[in-house]
Every structure is written in C-alpha cells, then in structure tokens.
C-alpha cells in the first residue's frame, strides 16, 4: 500500500515556502483551498501566483517570520470563500511552514458574544454572571450604577460581596443563595425574587432578582437585577388610594370628601399645591371648597372661577383630565403672573375639578396623571353617593314635613270651615226671624263665600307640596309685585316700592308669596292699609333680601312665631293659612322668613338669605 505523507493527513491546509517564497509543497487541503494543483504551484513565487495577497497580512507576517526567525500567527478573511482563517507560519533556515485553519465558526461565536456583551452593557438592568463557585465572572455598567461600585472590585469576588454591598439582609441573602443553587443544579430554569436593598446614596429601594442558566465557558448562572422602587411605590400608592376610597365613601359631607381627596393627594402623591372646586349650581360658578396648606401659603386663598374663566373652567366643561408641562407657553391664563409652572387639572365628573400645580416646569408625568385619575374617580363616586343620600334625606324630611302640613291643613280646614258654616247658620237664623229680608243675598253670603274660596286656594297651595319649587328663572321684583297686587285684595295705589331688583325664583310661587302677604295686611286692617316694600342687606352687610311692611294692626310680639305656624289657633289667627303659607314658600326657596313690628306699629315681614337677589340701578 502506498503511504500517505503526514502533511496530507493534517486536516488544516498546509503549504511550504522556500526563502524566496516559492511553493515547495502543498497538501490536498491546501490544493482545495487555493484551487490550484501542486504541479501548477511547485516552484512558483506565492506573490506572483496570488497577487491579491500582497494587500493582506501575508507579506508582513511572512517577512517578519523569515527575517526574525520567529513564529507568527494572524487571522484573515477569505472574501471569495466567505471564510475566516487563522494563519500560522513557522520559520526554518530553508523557508516557512504555513498552516491555515478554518476559524469561521469560532469567529461567529466571538461576534455573537461581542454583540451580547454590547447588549448587556446597554440595558438598564444590572446583569451579573456567576461560575459554579458563585464567584462573579462579569458585571455590566448598570450594576456599577445601581450599586455604586466599580466592576474591578466585584469581578472574581463571591456573590456575598455583592449582597453585602447592596445592604441585603441575612435571610434575603440566603434566599438568593437557594435560588442560585436551584438554577445551578437544574432544579429550575428560572427563579425570581423581590427584595429590599440599599441604594448607593443610602436610600431604601426595592429590586427584582431573576436567575437563569447560561451556557458559557466559565459562567453558569446569570442574575438580572431590576430596580422596581418606582413600581413598588406606585403599587403602594394605589393600595393606599383604595383605602382612602373607603374613607371617602364613609363621609356624606361634600366638603369633607373634597378635603380628604386634597390631603390624600398631598400626602400620598406628593402634591403640596392642590385644591378642589365644586360647582355652585344656583350661581353657576366653581367655588373653592378645599385646599392644601401649600396652596394657601402660595396664593393666600383659592379663587372662584366663573364660566369661561381660566383653564380650570375650560377643562371642567371638556370633562377630560389635562397635564400642562409649561404654563409659560400657555396663552390667556386666568392669572398671567401665577408662580405655577406646570399643573394637572382633573374634572370630578359634573361636580367640579381637582387641580394640582408645581413651581417647576415638567414636574408631572403620565404616572401622576394615572394616579390623579384614580383619586378623582374615587372622589366622584363618593360625591355621587353623598348626593344620592342627601336626596334620600331630603325626601324623607319632605315626607315628614308633608305629613305635618297635611295634618295642619286638616286642622285649618276643620276649624275655618266650621267657622264659615257657623256664620252661614247664624245668617239663616236671622233670616227666619225676619221674613221680609234675606241677608244671605248680600254681603254676608258673598263675604263668607269669598273667605271659603280663599281658604280653599290656600289649602290647595299648601297641600300641593309648597316646600318644593319648580325651575327657578330670572324675574324682576317690581313685575312680581304688580302681578301679586292684581291677584290680591290690595289696590295698586296702596303699595309703595322702594328699590328695584332681580332674583331667581319659581315665578308662580313667588307671586303667590307676595299675594298672601298683601292679603294678610288687608285681613288685619280696619280701614285702608298701605304696604311698603324695600330691600335689605345691601347697605348694612347683612344677608340680602326684602321686606313687606304694612300699617295695619300690628301682630303682637308674642305671636310673631305663631302667625307662621299653620296649626296655631288663638286670637292672632286670621282666616286661612296666612303667613304660614308665606314661610312655606320661602322655605322652599331656602330663604328665611321672619315677622317683626315697625318702630311705630304695623307688621314687618322680612325675607332674607336671597343669594340671587341683585339690586338694579335705575
């Protein structure tokens, strides 16, 4: 059998060159690589046969090996073959022995590892690799940042060095060791822990540790450490907000609910400049009802927002939460000189708005928006509940008042109609005594029936729930007085009006209030009566309203309260419900009704707490 040269049994490509760089030998792998036969290359100069190699590392490497008689090695990429080779040249007195090894796979692995290393360096999570002895093989830049330590201090150290540096307590360090063991021995392909640690500034923080197996020449376990302090704090705040919801729902006072909401935002969300405004439905403006100490310190009090004023009103109408990072770039601010530089305004349903601000621009982010949205939604639910319960309480109280009214009406109806029927009976007795006259045909019957008719009107007004009013609208006081005079027993010349004003009220009920007051004056008068109407509270700083003063027989001071009570039955009582009906209609509008005497006699009825009453300048 023909022997095969040793060089041909080498798996690497091999060729030999003499001192003039002529080929003296090639093995079969070299022939395949160079795509030339031995016969074609033996005795030929390498640079002549392969001129493209002149611009590579071959000339420098081979000349150095020959001149200095030292082995050289270098890596070179064969473009045509798309292959990486490692070239090793060994010199001798007669020339060079050159080995070419295919290292493409190794180069690919190195490239992949380099790419992975670059990714690891770029991520924000800390990445630590460990060998089987739990010694640190590598760490990335994020690890240095999170722990505040140089990698040169940690690499080669036991994992305990890292846990001690991070301030991880003993039990948690044991938990980390168990997780690493589970991964290392194959009990699990993933372990995850969430543990407290100490940051580089000495602050308490939370981290998520994830352990996974890796395939590396040295390392066997990788630990990925993520700082989750912000997420942990977010979860804590959300949990606290749900607890605050319980407090909110336990209250039935809107102002208390708003105070809880504002102070929760201040304490939990670090929002020291905050306030809540609720819609004042009757007046139509946003009224401040709660604010933080920081807001009062900064502004000395929170402003009222009328329709169309400021961002607060715009966002209340739009119904969507808004964040403003730089108020300096916003046109038409309510207060152009505001020290606030950023703010969040959040509608609380149809109830009002919550606003929080900061003296720094770009103070808030989407997390703040999410948390404030949760807070205002819980506040809205609490205000809805309080409103429903208030409606229920109002209805219950109304039913109780209605029961009392009906009982009073029944008493009045019984006593007054009995008096009227007795008057008719007396007239009939008089008729029998005198066969030639029929008094019922004249004033006696007419007056009696007028009184009965007035009584029925009063009872109808009172019994149809006089404590409730329909939609309020803007009316002029003088016009209402004119309408009331036409329906009463007064003449227009008997009324003096001192002052012009407008107010919001149920028009029909307000006219009936005036009519009843006028008829009360007529009922107490023995002859002609004069009624004076004027405004109160505008010049003396008291609550606004008006008075009705008459010069008829005065109501005794000890009867001022009884004339407002429909159940009263004494010498001060007049036919029908009288001033009790005036008070019922005033109460329905949330006004206050009182009865006093004038300085020189007469009776003075005052209606106050009329917040919508405005004086008109002639």
Short mmCIF file of N, CA and C in Angstrom, two decimals, residues 53 148 208 242 274 358 581:
data_model
loop_
_atom_site.label_atom_id
_atom_site.label_comp_id
_atom_site.label_asym_id
_atom_site.label_seq_id
_atom_site.Cartn_x
_atom_site.Cartn_y
_atom_site.Cartn_z
N UNK A 53 -2.95 38.63 -2.51
CA UNK A 53 -2.49 38.50 -1.13
C UNK A 53 -1.50 39.59 -0.75
N UNK A 148 -23.27 51.42 42.88
CA UNK A 148 -22.26 52.44 43.17
C UNK A 148 -20.89 51.85 43.42
N UNK A 208 -35.89 43.58 41.83
CA UNK A 208 -36.37 42.28 41.38
C UNK A 208 -35.17 41.49 40.87
N UNK A 242 -57.05 53.04 47.42
CA UNK A 242 -58.25 52.22 47.63
C UNK A 242 -58.70 52.29 49.09
N UNK A 274 -52.49 71.94 45.90
CA UNK A 274 -53.67 71.33 45.30
C UNK A 274 -54.94 71.96 45.87
N UNK A 358 -47.30 72.92 40.35
CA UNK A 358 -45.92 72.89 40.83
C UNK A 358 -45.22 74.17 40.39
N UNK A 581 -98.24 80.27 54.95
CA UNK A 581 -98.01 79.96 53.54
C UNK A 581 -96.83 80.75 53.00
#
